[in-house]
Every structure is written in C-alpha cells, then in structure tokens.
Short mmCIF file of C-alpha atoms in Angstrom, two decimals:
data_model
loop_
_atom_site.label_atom_id
_atom_site.label_comp_id
_atom_site.label_asym_id
_atom_site.label_seq_id
_atom_site.Cartn_x
_atom_site.Cartn_y
_atom_site.Cartn_z
CA MET L 1 20.69 -55.68 -179.86
CA THR L 2 23.52 -58.14 -179.55
CA GLY L 3 26.48 -58.59 -181.89
CA GLY L 4 28.26 -61.90 -182.46
CA ALA L 5 31.92 -62.29 -183.33
CA GLN L 6 32.84 -61.20 -186.85
CA GLY L 7 34.98 -63.17 -189.24
CA SER L 8 38.02 -61.89 -191.07
CA GLY L 9 36.71 -62.19 -194.63
CA GLU L 10 34.83 -59.38 -196.39
CA ARG L 11 31.82 -61.58 -197.09
CA SER L 12 31.58 -62.63 -193.41
CA ARG L 13 31.73 -59.04 -192.19
CA ASP L 14 28.79 -58.21 -194.45
CA ALA L 15 26.55 -61.03 -193.16
CA VAL L 16 23.83 -59.97 -190.72
CA VAL L 17 21.37 -62.39 -189.15
CA ALA L 18 18.21 -60.80 -187.73
CA ILE L 19 16.62 -62.86 -184.95
CA VAL L 20 12.95 -62.04 -184.44
CA ALA L 21 11.41 -63.34 -181.23
CA ALA L 22 8.75 -62.45 -178.70
CA ARG L 23 11.32 -62.60 -175.90
CA THR L 24 15.11 -62.71 -175.69
CA PRO L 25 16.13 -65.77 -177.79
CA ALA L 26 19.13 -66.73 -175.65
CA PRO L 27 19.70 -70.21 -177.17
CA LEU L 28 19.73 -68.80 -180.70
CA VAL L 29 22.14 -66.00 -179.78
CA LEU L 30 24.46 -68.40 -177.97
CA ALA L 31 24.46 -70.77 -180.93
CA LEU L 32 25.65 -67.94 -183.22
CA ARG L 33 28.47 -66.76 -180.96
CA GLY L 34 31.81 -67.18 -182.63
CA GLN L 35 30.19 -67.65 -186.03
CA PRO L 36 31.16 -65.47 -189.04
CA CYS L 37 28.12 -63.21 -188.84
CA SER L 38 26.55 -60.49 -186.73
CA ALA L 39 23.29 -61.09 -184.86
CA ARG L 40 20.58 -58.44 -184.52
CA ILE L 41 17.76 -59.16 -182.06
CA LEU L 42 14.40 -57.63 -182.97
CA ALA L 43 11.37 -57.90 -180.75
CA VAL L 44 8.06 -58.78 -182.32
CA SER L 45 6.08 -55.55 -182.53
CA GLY L 46 3.90 -53.52 -184.83
CA HIS L 47 6.98 -52.03 -186.48
CA VAL L 48 9.14 -55.14 -186.76
CA ILE L 49 8.81 -55.17 -190.56
CA ASP L 50 10.06 -51.57 -190.71
CA ASP L 51 12.95 -52.59 -188.46
CA LEU L 52 13.82 -55.49 -190.77
CA ILE L 53 13.72 -53.26 -193.83
CA ALA L 54 16.08 -50.84 -192.09
CA GLU L 55 18.46 -53.64 -191.02
CA ALA L 56 18.46 -55.30 -194.48
CA PRO L 57 19.77 -58.60 -193.03
CA GLU L 58 21.15 -61.43 -195.11
CA VAL L 59 19.06 -63.96 -193.11
CA ILE L 60 15.99 -63.68 -190.88
CA VAL L 61 15.58 -66.23 -188.08
CA LEU L 62 12.03 -66.23 -186.76
CA GLU L 63 11.46 -67.99 -183.44
CA ALA L 64 7.80 -68.86 -183.32
CA GLU L 65 5.71 -69.04 -180.20
CA PRO L 66 2.08 -69.66 -181.17
CA GLU L 67 0.76 -68.32 -177.90
CA ARG L 68 2.53 -64.98 -178.48
CA PHE L 69 2.24 -64.16 -182.20
CA ASP L 70 1.20 -65.59 -185.57
CA ALA L 71 4.52 -66.53 -187.21
CA PRO L 72 3.06 -67.63 -190.61
CA ALA L 73 1.20 -64.31 -190.89
CA LEU L 74 4.42 -62.43 -190.15
CA ILE L 75 6.31 -64.39 -192.82
CA ARG L 76 3.59 -63.67 -195.37
CA ALA L 77 3.78 -59.97 -194.46
CA LEU L 78 7.55 -60.06 -194.97
CA ARG L 79 7.11 -61.54 -198.43
CA GLU L 80 4.91 -58.62 -199.42
CA GLN L 81 7.87 -56.24 -198.98
CA GLU L 82 9.94 -55.81 -202.13
CA SER L 83 13.21 -55.53 -200.20
CA LEU L 84 12.50 -58.70 -198.16
CA ILE L 85 10.77 -60.89 -200.70
CA ARG L 86 13.94 -62.92 -201.40
CA THR L 87 15.57 -62.73 -197.97
CA PRO L 88 16.04 -66.27 -196.59
CA VAL L 89 13.80 -66.92 -193.56
CA LEU L 90 14.49 -69.74 -191.09
CA LEU L 91 11.43 -70.60 -189.01
CA VAL L 92 12.34 -72.12 -185.64
CA ALA L 93 9.45 -73.60 -183.63
CA GLY L 94 8.42 -76.49 -181.46
CA GLY L 95 6.28 -79.39 -182.60
CA ASP L 96 6.31 -82.06 -185.28
CA GLY L 97 8.96 -81.45 -187.93
CA ARG L 98 6.80 -82.44 -190.90
CA THR L 99 3.96 -80.22 -189.76
CA LEU L 100 6.38 -77.34 -189.23
CA ARG L 101 7.84 -77.77 -192.73
CA ARG L 102 4.37 -77.71 -194.27
CA ILE L 103 3.35 -74.60 -192.34
CA GLY L 104 6.64 -72.88 -193.16
CA ARG L 105 6.46 -73.72 -196.85
CA GLU L 106 2.89 -72.45 -197.14
CA ALA L 107 3.84 -69.20 -195.38
CA GLY L 108 6.96 -68.59 -197.48
CA ALA L 109 9.77 -69.65 -195.14
CA THR L 110 13.00 -70.78 -196.78
CA ASP L 111 13.77 -73.43 -194.18
CA THR L 112 12.47 -74.71 -190.82
CA LEU L 113 14.06 -76.10 -187.67
CA SER L 114 12.22 -77.89 -184.90
CA LYS L 115 12.85 -77.20 -181.20
CA PRO L 116 14.63 -78.40 -179.25
CA PHE L 117 17.46 -78.02 -181.75
CA ASP L 118 21.13 -78.89 -181.86
CA ALA L 119 23.40 -75.80 -181.91
CA LEU L 120 25.59 -77.22 -184.66
CA GLU L 121 22.60 -77.96 -186.85
CA PHE L 122 21.31 -74.42 -186.30
CA GLN L 123 24.73 -73.02 -187.25
CA ASP L 124 24.79 -75.17 -190.39
CA ARG L 125 21.29 -74.08 -191.44
CA VAL L 126 22.12 -70.40 -190.91
CA GLY L 127 25.45 -70.82 -192.71
CA VAL L 128 23.78 -72.30 -195.78
CA LEU L 129 21.22 -69.48 -195.84
CA ILE L 130 23.97 -66.85 -195.54
CA GLU L 131 25.78 -68.42 -198.50
CA LEU L 132 22.52 -68.39 -200.43
CA ALA L 133 21.92 -64.72 -199.62
CA LEU L 134 25.47 -63.69 -200.52
CA ALA L 135 25.33 -65.66 -203.77
CA ARG L 136 22.09 -63.89 -204.66
CA ARG L 137 23.65 -60.54 -203.81
CA GLU L 138 26.63 -61.30 -206.02
CA SER L 139 24.32 -62.41 -208.82
CA ASP L 140 22.23 -59.25 -208.46
CA ASP L 141 25.38 -57.10 -208.52
CA ARG L 142 26.52 -58.82 -211.71
CA ALA L 143 23.07 -58.36 -213.26
CA ARG L 144 23.08 -54.65 -212.39
CA ALA L 145 26.56 -54.28 -213.88
CA MET L 146 25.41 -56.05 -217.04
CA ARG L 147 22.36 -53.76 -217.28
CA ARG L 148 24.62 -50.72 -216.88
CA ASP L 149 26.96 -52.03 -219.58
CA ALA L 150 24.03 -52.77 -221.87
CA ALA L 151 22.56 -49.30 -221.30
CA ARG L 152 25.96 -47.74 -222.01
CA ALA L 153 26.29 -49.78 -225.21
CA VAL L 154 22.81 -48.73 -226.34
CA ALA L 155 23.62 -45.08 -225.60
CA ASP L 156 26.89 -45.34 -227.55
CA ALA L 157 25.11 -46.96 -230.49
CA SER L 158 22.42 -44.28 -230.39
CA ALA L 159 25.07 -41.55 -230.39
CA ARG L 160 26.78 -43.11 -233.42
CA GLU L 161 23.44 -43.46 -235.14
CA ARG L 162 22.61 -39.80 -234.59
CA GLU L 163 26.04 -38.74 -235.76
CA LEU L 164 25.50 -40.71 -238.98
CA ILE L 165 22.22 -38.89 -239.57
CA ARG L 166 23.89 -35.53 -238.99
CA ARG L 167 26.58 -36.43 -241.51
CA LEU L 168 23.97 -37.37 -244.10
CA MET L 169 22.23 -34.07 -243.37
CA LEU L 170 25.51 -32.31 -244.13
CA ALA L 171 25.68 -34.15 -247.44
CA ALA L 172 22.35 -32.61 -248.38
CA GLU L 173 23.63 -29.17 -247.38
CA PHE L 174 26.61 -29.51 -249.74
CA ARG L 175 24.14 -29.78 -252.63
CA ASP L 176 22.08 -26.79 -251.47
CA ASP L 177 23.47 -24.30 -248.97
CA ARG L 178 19.91 -23.28 -248.04
CA ALA L 179 19.15 -26.79 -246.81
CA GLY L 180 20.68 -26.46 -243.35
CA ASP L 181 18.34 -23.80 -241.98
CA HIS L 182 15.37 -25.38 -243.75
CA LEU L 183 16.06 -28.74 -242.14
CA THR L 184 16.56 -27.14 -238.71
CA ARG L 185 13.26 -25.25 -238.94
CA VAL L 186 11.42 -28.32 -240.23
CA ALA L 187 12.80 -30.40 -237.36
CA GLY L 188 11.71 -27.77 -234.81
CA CYS L 189 8.26 -27.58 -236.35
CA VAL L 190 8.06 -31.40 -236.32
CA ILE L 191 8.74 -31.42 -232.58
CA ALA L 192 5.96 -28.87 -232.02
CA VAL L 193 3.42 -30.83 -234.09
CA ALA L 194 4.43 -34.20 -232.66
CA GLU L 195 4.16 -33.01 -229.08
CA GLY L 196 0.86 -31.33 -229.95
CA LEU L 197 -0.35 -34.77 -231.06
CA GLY L 198 0.63 -36.22 -227.69
CA LEU L 199 3.89 -37.93 -228.60
CA SER L 200 6.47 -38.10 -225.85
CA SER L 201 9.52 -35.85 -226.00
CA ALA L 202 11.69 -38.85 -226.94
CA GLU L 203 9.33 -39.88 -229.76
CA ALA L 204 9.09 -36.31 -231.02
CA ASP L 205 12.88 -35.96 -230.99
CA ASP L 206 13.28 -39.19 -232.99
CA VAL L 207 10.83 -38.06 -235.69
CA ALA L 208 12.45 -34.62 -235.78
CA LEU L 209 15.95 -36.03 -236.21
CA ALA L 210 14.76 -38.47 -238.86
CA SER L 211 12.96 -35.60 -240.64
CA THR L 212 16.29 -33.92 -241.38
CA MET L 213 16.73 -36.58 -244.09
CA HIS L 214 13.33 -36.17 -245.72
CA ASP L 215 14.93 -34.80 -248.91
CA ILE L 216 18.08 -36.95 -248.87
CA GLY L 217 17.01 -38.39 -252.22
CA LYS L 218 17.65 -35.01 -253.84
CA ILE L 219 21.37 -35.74 -253.87
CA ALA L 220 20.54 -37.95 -256.87
CA VAL L 221 18.70 -35.15 -258.72
CA PRO L 222 20.83 -33.52 -261.46
CA ASP L 223 22.08 -30.01 -260.66
CA HIS L 224 20.43 -28.44 -263.70
CA ILE L 225 17.06 -29.50 -262.26
CA LEU L 226 17.72 -29.05 -258.56
CA MET L 227 19.23 -25.57 -259.01
CA LYS L 228 17.00 -24.39 -261.85
CA ALA L 229 15.92 -20.77 -261.41
CA GLY L 230 12.44 -21.10 -262.77
CA PRO L 231 9.55 -23.50 -263.34
CA LEU L 232 10.38 -27.11 -264.14
CA THR L 233 9.25 -28.80 -267.34
CA PRO L 234 6.96 -31.84 -266.96
CA ASP L 235 9.94 -34.16 -267.53
CA GLU L 236 12.06 -32.24 -265.03
CA TRP L 237 9.22 -32.30 -262.51
CA GLU L 238 8.89 -36.05 -262.90
CA GLU L 239 12.63 -36.42 -262.28
CA MET L 240 12.39 -34.21 -259.19
CA ARG L 241 9.55 -36.32 -257.82
CA GLN L 242 11.79 -39.37 -257.87
CA HIS L 243 13.68 -38.03 -254.84
CA ALA L 244 11.05 -39.52 -252.53
CA LEU L 245 11.60 -43.07 -253.80
CA ARG L 246 15.36 -42.63 -254.05
CA GLY L 247 15.61 -41.37 -250.49
CA TYR L 248 13.56 -44.35 -249.32
CA HIS L 249 15.79 -46.83 -251.17
CA MET L 250 18.89 -45.21 -249.66
CA LEU L 251 17.62 -45.76 -246.12
CA HIS L 252 14.93 -48.42 -245.83
CA ASP L 253 17.04 -51.57 -245.37
CA SER L 254 19.13 -50.18 -242.53
CA PRO L 255 18.84 -52.00 -239.18
CA SER L 256 18.81 -48.56 -237.51
CA ARG L 257 15.39 -47.68 -236.12
CA LEU L 258 16.01 -43.97 -236.75
CA LEU L 259 17.02 -44.59 -240.35
CA GLN L 260 13.90 -46.70 -240.83
CA ILE L 261 11.82 -43.76 -239.60
CA ALA L 262 13.80 -41.50 -241.95
CA ALA L 263 13.10 -43.88 -244.85
CA GLU L 264 9.39 -43.80 -244.01
CA ILE L 265 9.44 -40.00 -243.97
CA ALA L 266 11.48 -39.70 -247.18
CA LEU L 267 8.94 -41.88 -248.97
CA THR L 268 5.71 -40.33 -247.64
CA HIS L 269 6.23 -36.64 -246.85
CA HIS L 270 4.77 -35.65 -250.25
CA GLU L 271 1.67 -37.83 -249.85
CA ARG L 272 -1.60 -35.94 -249.30
CA TRP L 273 -4.46 -36.68 -246.94
CA ASP L 274 -6.93 -36.78 -249.87
CA GLY L 275 -4.81 -39.28 -251.83
CA SER L 276 -3.57 -36.85 -254.52
CA GLY L 277 0.08 -36.88 -253.43
CA TYR L 278 3.08 -38.87 -254.61
CA PRO L 279 4.82 -41.28 -255.09
CA ARG L 280 2.15 -43.85 -254.14
CA GLY L 281 -1.06 -41.86 -253.83
CA LEU L 282 -1.63 -42.95 -250.23
CA LYS L 283 -4.73 -41.58 -248.52
CA GLY L 284 -5.63 -40.66 -244.94
CA GLU L 285 -4.14 -42.93 -242.30
CA GLU L 286 -2.54 -45.09 -244.98
CA ILE L 287 0.16 -42.43 -244.74
CA PRO L 288 2.44 -43.12 -241.75
CA ARG L 289 2.05 -40.60 -238.95
CA SER L 290 5.68 -39.49 -239.32
CA GLY L 291 5.06 -38.60 -242.97
CA ARG L 292 1.87 -36.70 -242.11
CA ILE L 293 3.69 -34.67 -239.45
CA VAL L 294 6.63 -33.80 -241.71
CA ALA L 295 4.29 -32.85 -244.58
CA VAL L 296 2.89 -29.96 -242.51
CA ALA L 297 6.31 -28.81 -241.32
CA ASP L 298 7.96 -29.09 -244.76
CA VAL L 299 5.24 -27.22 -246.67
CA PHE L 300 4.99 -24.50 -244.04
CA ASP L 301 8.72 -23.82 -244.14
CA ALA L 302 8.77 -23.89 -247.95
CA LEU L 303 6.01 -21.29 -247.99
CA ILE L 304 7.84 -18.86 -245.68
CA SER L 305 11.13 -19.29 -247.59
CA VAL L 306 12.30 -17.59 -250.76
CA ARG L 307 12.38 -19.92 -253.76
CA SER L 308 13.48 -19.32 -257.32
CA TYR L 309 9.87 -19.47 -258.40
CA LYS L 310 8.28 -17.38 -255.58
CA PRO L 311 8.95 -14.85 -252.81
CA ALA L 312 8.62 -15.78 -249.13
CA TRP L 313 5.12 -15.75 -247.70
CA SER L 314 4.31 -14.06 -244.40
CA LEU L 315 3.86 -16.27 -241.36
CA GLU L 316 0.16 -15.47 -241.18
CA ARG L 317 -0.43 -16.23 -244.84
CA ALA L 318 1.42 -19.55 -244.53
CA ARG L 319 -0.55 -20.40 -241.38
CA ALA L 320 -3.83 -19.67 -243.17
CA HIS L 321 -2.80 -21.95 -246.04
CA VAL L 322 -1.97 -24.82 -243.69
CA GLU L 323 -5.30 -24.34 -241.90
CA ALA L 324 -7.22 -24.26 -245.19
CA GLU L 325 -5.56 -27.47 -246.40
CA ALA L 326 -6.67 -29.54 -243.38
CA GLY L 327 -8.48 -32.58 -244.74
CA ARG L 328 -7.10 -32.06 -248.25
CA HIS L 329 -3.33 -31.84 -248.20
CA PHE L 330 -2.83 -32.38 -244.47
CA ASP L 331 -4.04 -34.63 -241.68
CA PRO L 332 -6.58 -32.50 -239.78
CA ASP L 333 -5.15 -33.65 -236.42
CA CYS L 334 -1.68 -32.54 -237.48
CA VAL L 335 -3.04 -29.15 -238.45
CA THR L 336 -4.80 -28.82 -235.10
CA ALA L 337 -1.54 -29.71 -233.33
CA PHE L 338 0.35 -27.21 -235.53
CA LEU L 339 -2.05 -24.41 -234.63
CA SER L 340 -1.98 -25.32 -230.92
CA ARG L 341 1.80 -24.79 -230.89
CA TRP L 342 1.80 -21.66 -233.04
CA ASP L 343 3.69 -19.47 -230.56
CA ASP L 344 6.52 -22.03 -230.39
CA ILE L 345 6.69 -22.20 -234.17
CA VAL L 346 6.84 -18.41 -234.51
CA ALA L 347 9.66 -18.29 -231.94
CA LEU L 348 11.55 -20.97 -233.88
CA VAL L 349 11.22 -19.10 -237.18
CA GLU L 350 12.30 -15.82 -235.61
CA GLU L 351 15.39 -17.52 -234.20
CA ARG L 352 16.30 -19.20 -237.52
CA ALA L 353 14.86 -16.75 -240.01
CA ALA L 354 14.10 -18.13 -243.46
#
C-alpha cells in the first residue's frame, strides 16, 4: 500500500483513490504523486471487493489486463455492492479508445482512459472524479441532515398533536370526574383488542389515544341529562344520543390524522354489528374498525363500572356478556381478540379499578 502526498485542504485529505491492478501499477502511482489525494494499491484477488468496501475510496482506478482478469466482470460485481454502487470507477486499459469506452459503459465504469496515457490527462480524469465523489458526499450529507430535520419536525408535530388530545380529554373530565379512569381503562382495553387483531403497536397506540375522545361530544349535553341520577326519558335519551354526531363534527375536519381517527371513533362507537346501533345504523364492516374496537372496550368498562342506574358488574359477568354479544352488538373478530388478551385486560382493571 502506497500513500501519495496529501493536500492542505480538508476535502483533499479525505480523498482516497484505490488503484486495483494485477501487478504493481507503477505508472499510475507515479502519476498521482504530489496530487491532493492518497493512493491505495489493491491487488486483484478473491477478496478485492471486500478490501474496497473496507477502504471506502472516493475513486476506484481499475487497470485492466485481459490476460490476467476480467475487468468488466469486476466492475459489474462492484456495482452490485450498495456501498460501491455510486463510487466513480476509472477503467484504464490498452486498445482502441472507442471500444474501451463501449466496454466500460456497458460494465458500469464512470470513465475510461486508454494506454499508453499522458500523466497530466490521468491526473485530470482522477481530479474530476474526486470532485464528483466529494460533491455526491456533500449532497448525501445534506440529504441526511434534511431527513433528520424532517423527522424531528414530524416528531414535534406528533407531540403537539398528542398534547392537544390530552387537553381535550381533560375537558371531558371536567364535566364528569369519573371520565378519567374510564378513558384510561378503555384506552388500555383498546390496545389489547387492537394488538389481538394483529395491529402493530404504533397502530394500536394511535387508536387507543384517539379513543380517549370517543365521548367528547358529551360536553355539549346539558348537565341535567348528563348527570341525571336515574333513567332518561325518551327525549333525554335522544338528546344524549346526539353526542356521537356532535363529537364527530367537533373533530372531523381537522388535518390531524389522530383527530380524524378520533372523529371516526366518536361517530361510530355506538354502532352495532347487526345494524341496530346509532347514529347511522351501520352494519358489519360498514363500521370502521376503530369504532368496532372501541365499542367492545367502552361497553365492557361501562359494565364493570358503577352507574346511577346500575351497580358494577363482575369481570366474569361482563366478559360473558361481551362473548354473548359477538355477532350482534360486537364484531366477532374483536370479541375473539378481546378474549385472547383477557389476562392483560384483568391486570389493567386491577391497576385502575373501576
């Protein structure tokens, strides 16, 4: 391995030219002496590609000798390596220049130079390729920085979005101090059901967070109805049912993806699999999956919670009800997922007792 003189600039110090040859390429090395780059000589061998990957040169100079190795095949092999696919390759070989250019282009070489060559021309060709490589590196660095900035901006926007949802959840709690634990348990149950259905953790988390706003429309329900300690009259019940549509209208035109999911849930979590739910009487898979998931979680938690019109049910009784309502009130697949994660749901309820 031979090193040429290094230049004073930072970019020159970084430039490495790998010279691949079947025997010591003295003319090529001499031509690079005093140039602003470092030369690395690599012998053609079965592990030359591994050597090039390890060196990570800015430019590869390949001195071809047909009687010793297949240069086009080597270039094609280089181009199959992700780390070398864009590295400039200068093919130096004897013979007709036009023929060499055609062979080099077909193989994937960046440039070609016929032997015998002029040292100054060789230096110029290598210099241009170094500039190309360094410009690409700078462009790639800028692109990576832009991707990092974009990812950071998306993360910041997501954090603000989630904070907004938490604040809206607090608004619901101010109307009903029981809402907080109910929403937390529903969200935990939603995660269990969603993951039981095969959703990814990220997808399950999104539906769970959006589910905390499933009853946001209740902030528009009058207190004498929302807080009534007893059965509702038909007119009061009709007013209460409006919370689904009101919650949807509060959220649906937001550009936020999470708020759009929340709007979908607010509108559809009281729909029933058999079409007997409200507000639109949707049936089966007409009901968005998010609404079908939250329906199971919301009803289950309502059953195990004390209400003005009923005592809390036991976990086993509530489980039996959910199981019995598969295919009527609930999506059978959601019920299956709910039952498959029963231990997780019990642990959640025990931690945040109703």
